[in-house]
Amino acid sequence: QLVESGGGSVRAGGSLRLSCTTSRYIFSSCGMGWYRQVPGRERELVSSITNSGTTRYADSVKGRFTISQDNAKNTLYLQMDSPKREDTAVYYCVACFVSFIPLVFRYRGQGTQVTVS
């Protein structure tokens, strides 16, 4: 349902963009977002966007990451600027939030590794 791309290795201070493509139904009817997971740590909701365009960011990424959507392509993006080593994680695209605390959603992508060195 959600297909991610764009992960990889990046130097601290560089930039990287993650993409997540989904169906028209999910894209138009649900809020979407990105969370990240580091082994041994709780997952962290990095950013979310409602289908009306309201965005939210974790304090840890505010001013560095930007979430956006391309309605024509049914694609969600996460632009990662000035990444830090602590941003290293597996990033998951999610859609259709049931709750934020705890983080519960209906759809999730396969995850993409981001490594900042």
PDB file of C-alpha atoms in Angstrom:
ATOM      1  CA  GLN A   1       0.000   0.000   0.000  1.00  0.00           C
ATOM      2  CA  LEU A   2       2.894   2.342   0.767  1.00  0.00           C
ATOM      3  CA  VAL A   3       6.100   2.165  -1.243  1.00  0.00           C
ATOM      4  CA  GLU A   4       9.101   4.069   0.052  1.00  0.00           C
ATOM      5  CA  SER A   5      12.296   5.099  -1.659  1.00  0.00           C
ATOM      6  CA  GLY A   6      15.196   7.468  -1.216  1.00  0.00           C
ATOM      7  CA  GLY A   7      16.983   6.143   1.819  1.00  0.00           C
ATOM      8  CA  GLY A   8      20.702   5.599   1.953  1.00  0.00           C
ATOM      9  CA  SER A   9      23.872   7.086   3.341  1.00  0.00           C
ATOM     10  CA  VAL A  10      24.431  10.788   3.702  1.00  0.00           C
ATOM     11  CA  ARG A  11      27.060  12.941   5.338  1.00  0.00           C
ATOM     12  CA  ALA A  12      26.103  15.095   8.277  1.00  0.00           C
ATOM     13  CA  GLY A  13      25.087  18.487   6.998  1.00  0.00           C
ATOM     14  CA  GLY A  14      24.080  17.155   3.601  1.00  0.00           C
ATOM     15  CA  SER A  15      20.568  16.437   2.393  1.00  0.00           C
ATOM     16  CA  LEU A  16      18.377  13.494   1.517  1.00  0.00           C
ATOM     17  CA  ARG A  17      14.801  13.126   0.375  1.00  0.00           C
ATOM     18  CA  LEU A  18      12.535  10.208   1.175  1.00  0.00           C
ATOM     19  CA  SER A  19       9.517   9.418  -0.973  1.00  0.00           C
ATOM     20  CA  CYS A  20       6.401   7.384  -0.281  1.00  0.00           C
ATOM     21  CA  THR A  21       3.894   6.557  -3.009  1.00  0.00           C
ATOM     22  CA  THR A  22       0.467   5.158  -2.276  1.00  0.00           C
ATOM     23  CA  SER A  23      -2.995   4.735  -3.734  1.00  0.00           C
ATOM     24  CA  ARG A  24      -5.228   7.667  -4.566  1.00  0.00           C
ATOM     25  CA  TYR A  25      -7.738   6.483  -1.968  1.00  0.00           C
ATOM     26  CA  ILE A  26      -5.261   6.473   0.901  1.00  0.00           C
ATOM     27  CA  PHE A  27      -3.549   9.659  -0.215  1.00  0.00           C
ATOM     28  CA  SER A  28      -6.750  11.669  -0.455  1.00  0.00           C
ATOM     29  CA  SER A  29      -8.534  10.340   2.612  1.00  0.00           C
ATOM     30  CA  CYS A  30      -5.876   9.976   5.276  1.00  0.00           C
ATOM     31  CA  GLY A  31      -3.273  11.884   7.145  1.00  0.00           C
ATOM     32  CA  MET A  32       0.224  10.598   6.489  1.00  0.00           C
ATOM     33  CA  GLY A  33       3.593  10.822   8.114  1.00  0.00           C
ATOM     34  CA  TRP A  34       7.004   9.387   8.853  1.00  0.00           C
ATOM     35  CA  TYR A  35       8.273   7.706  11.955  1.00  0.00           C
ATOM     36  CA  ARG A  36      11.717   6.328  12.658  1.00  0.00           C
ATOM     37  CA  GLN A  37      12.994   3.397  14.619  1.00  0.00           C
ATOM     38  CA  VAL A  38      16.369   2.735  16.152  1.00  0.00           C
ATOM     39  CA  PRO A  39      16.985  -0.738  17.617  1.00  0.00           C
ATOM     40  CA  GLY A  40      16.435  -0.717  21.349  1.00  0.00           C
ATOM     41  CA  ARG A  41      14.618   2.599  21.326  1.00  0.00           C
ATOM     42  CA  GLU A  42      10.989   3.585  21.031  1.00  0.00           C
ATOM     43  CA  ARG A  43       9.805   4.680  17.634  1.00  0.00           C
ATOM     44  CA  GLU A  44       9.546   8.398  17.111  1.00  0.00           C
ATOM     45  CA  LEU A  45       6.984  10.166  14.971  1.00  0.00           C
ATOM     46  CA  VAL A  46       9.162  12.513  12.950  1.00  0.00           C
ATOM     47  CA  SER A  47       6.508  14.396  11.047  1.00  0.00           C
ATOM     48  CA  SER A  48       2.905  14.198   9.915  1.00  0.00           C
ATOM     49  CA  ILE A  49       0.596  15.997   7.532  1.00  0.00           C
ATOM     50  CA  THR A  50      -3.176  16.029   7.370  1.00  0.00           C
ATOM     51  CA  ASN A  51      -5.012  15.763   4.094  1.00  0.00           C
ATOM     52  CA  SER A  52      -5.740  19.477   4.441  1.00  0.00           C
ATOM     53  CA  GLY A  53      -2.023  20.206   4.643  1.00  0.00           C
ATOM     54  CA  THR A  54      -1.460  20.867   8.343  1.00  0.00           C
ATOM     55  CA  THR A  55       2.021  19.732   9.318  1.00  0.00           C
ATOM     56  CA  ARG A  56       3.644  18.727  12.598  1.00  0.00           C
ATOM     57  CA  TYR A  57       7.234  17.983  13.456  1.00  0.00           C
ATOM     58  CA  ALA A  58       9.099  16.396  16.305  1.00  0.00           C
ATOM     59  CA  ASP A  59      11.208  18.937  18.176  1.00  0.00           C
ATOM     60  CA  SER A  60      14.304  16.963  17.209  1.00  0.00           C
ATOM     61  CA  VAL A  61      13.835  17.751  13.495  1.00  0.00           C
ATOM     62  CA  LYS A  62      12.118  21.133  13.466  1.00  0.00           C
ATOM     63  CA  GLY A  63      13.824  23.535  11.114  1.00  0.00           C
ATOM     64  CA  ARG A  64      15.757  20.737   9.377  1.00  0.00           C
ATOM     65  CA  PHE A  65      13.151  18.368   7.940  1.00  0.00           C
ATOM     66  CA  THR A  66      10.222  19.280   5.716  1.00  0.00           C
ATOM     67  CA  ILE A  67       7.218  17.111   4.949  1.00  0.00           C
ATOM     68  CA  SER A  68       5.282  17.706   1.755  1.00  0.00           C
ATOM     69  CA  GLN A  69       2.928  16.068  -0.721  1.00  0.00           C
ATOM     70  CA  ASP A  70       2.555  15.914  -4.483  1.00  0.00           C
ATOM     71  CA  ASN A  71      -1.131  15.433  -5.120  1.00  0.00           C
ATOM     72  CA  ALA A  72      -0.651  14.609  -8.788  1.00  0.00           C
ATOM     73  CA  LYS A  73       1.716  11.750  -7.933  1.00  0.00           C
ATOM     74  CA  ASN A  74       0.030  10.515  -4.724  1.00  0.00           C
ATOM     75  CA  THR A  75       3.433  10.858  -3.123  1.00  0.00           C
ATOM     76  CA  LEU A  76       4.588  11.979   0.292  1.00  0.00           C
ATOM     77  CA  TYR A  77       8.069  13.378   0.808  1.00  0.00           C
ATOM     78  CA  LEU A  78      10.395  13.988   3.698  1.00  0.00           C
ATOM     79  CA  GLN A  79      13.165  16.417   2.866  1.00  0.00           C
ATOM     80  CA  MET A  80      16.015  15.941   5.297  1.00  0.00           C
ATOM     81  CA  ASP A  81      18.372  18.908   5.390  1.00  0.00           C
ATOM     82  CA  SER A  82      21.381  19.201   7.648  1.00  0.00           C
ATOM     83  CA  PRO A  83      20.943  15.681   8.993  1.00  0.00           C
ATOM     84  CA  LYS A  84      22.817  14.688  12.111  1.00  0.00           C
ATOM     85  CA  ARG A  85      24.249  11.339  13.121  1.00  0.00           C
ATOM     86  CA  GLU A  86      21.412  10.933  15.587  1.00  0.00           C
ATOM     87  CA  ASP A  87      18.988  10.945  12.652  1.00  0.00           C
ATOM     88  CA  THR A  88      20.312   7.522  11.662  1.00  0.00           C
ATOM     89  CA  ALA A  89      17.367   5.120  11.763  1.00  0.00           C
ATOM     90  CA  VAL A  90      14.944   3.116   9.702  1.00  0.00           C
ATOM     91  CA  TYR A  91      12.283   5.498   8.446  1.00  0.00           C
ATOM     92  CA  TYR A  92       8.745   4.288   7.859  1.00  0.00           C
ATOM     93  CA  CYS A  93       6.000   5.969   5.904  1.00  0.00           C
ATOM     94  CA  VAL A  94       2.602   5.619   7.579  1.00  0.00           C
ATOM     95  CA  ALA A  95      -0.961   6.526   6.710  1.00  0.00           C
ATOM     96  CA  CYS A  96      -4.384   6.727   8.312  1.00  0.00           C
ATOM     97  CA  PHE A  97      -3.572   7.480  11.922  1.00  0.00           C
ATOM     98  CA  VAL A  98      -5.777   5.896  14.537  1.00  0.00           C
ATOM     99  CA  SER A  99      -4.003   7.636  17.406  1.00  0.00           C
ATOM    100  CA  PHE A 100      -0.776   9.529  18.010  1.00  0.00           C
ATOM    101  CA  ILE A 101      -0.214   8.498  21.616  1.00  0.00           C
ATOM    102  CA  PRO A 102       0.321   5.652  21.378  1.00  0.00           C
ATOM    103  CA  LEU A 103       1.228   5.790  17.705  1.00  0.00           C
ATOM    104  CA  VAL A 104      -1.259   3.602  15.866  1.00  0.00           C
ATOM    105  CA  PHE A 105      -1.937   3.626  12.130  1.00  0.00           C
ATOM    106  CA  ARG A 106      -3.577   1.486   9.482  1.00  0.00           C
ATOM    107  CA  TYR A 107      -0.875   1.385   6.828  1.00  0.00           C
ATOM    108  CA  ARG A 108       2.893   1.297   6.887  1.00  0.00           C
ATOM    109  CA  GLY A 109       5.609   1.054   4.293  1.00  0.00           C
ATOM    110  CA  GLN A 110       8.453  -1.434   4.336  1.00  0.00           C
ATOM    111  CA  GLY A 111      10.921   1.023   5.835  1.00  0.00           C
ATOM    112  CA  THR A 112      14.047   2.586   4.418  1.00  0.00           C
ATOM    113  CA  GLN A 113      17.410   2.849   6.154  1.00  0.00           C
ATOM    114  CA  VAL A 114      18.955   6.282   6.567  1.00  0.00           C
ATOM    115  CA  THR A 115      22.539   6.404   7.775  1.00  0.00           C
ATOM    116  CA  VAL A 116      24.168   9.723   8.599  1.00  0.00           C
ATOM    117  CA  SER A 117      27.933   9.728   8.991  1.00  0.00           C
TER     118      SER A 117
END
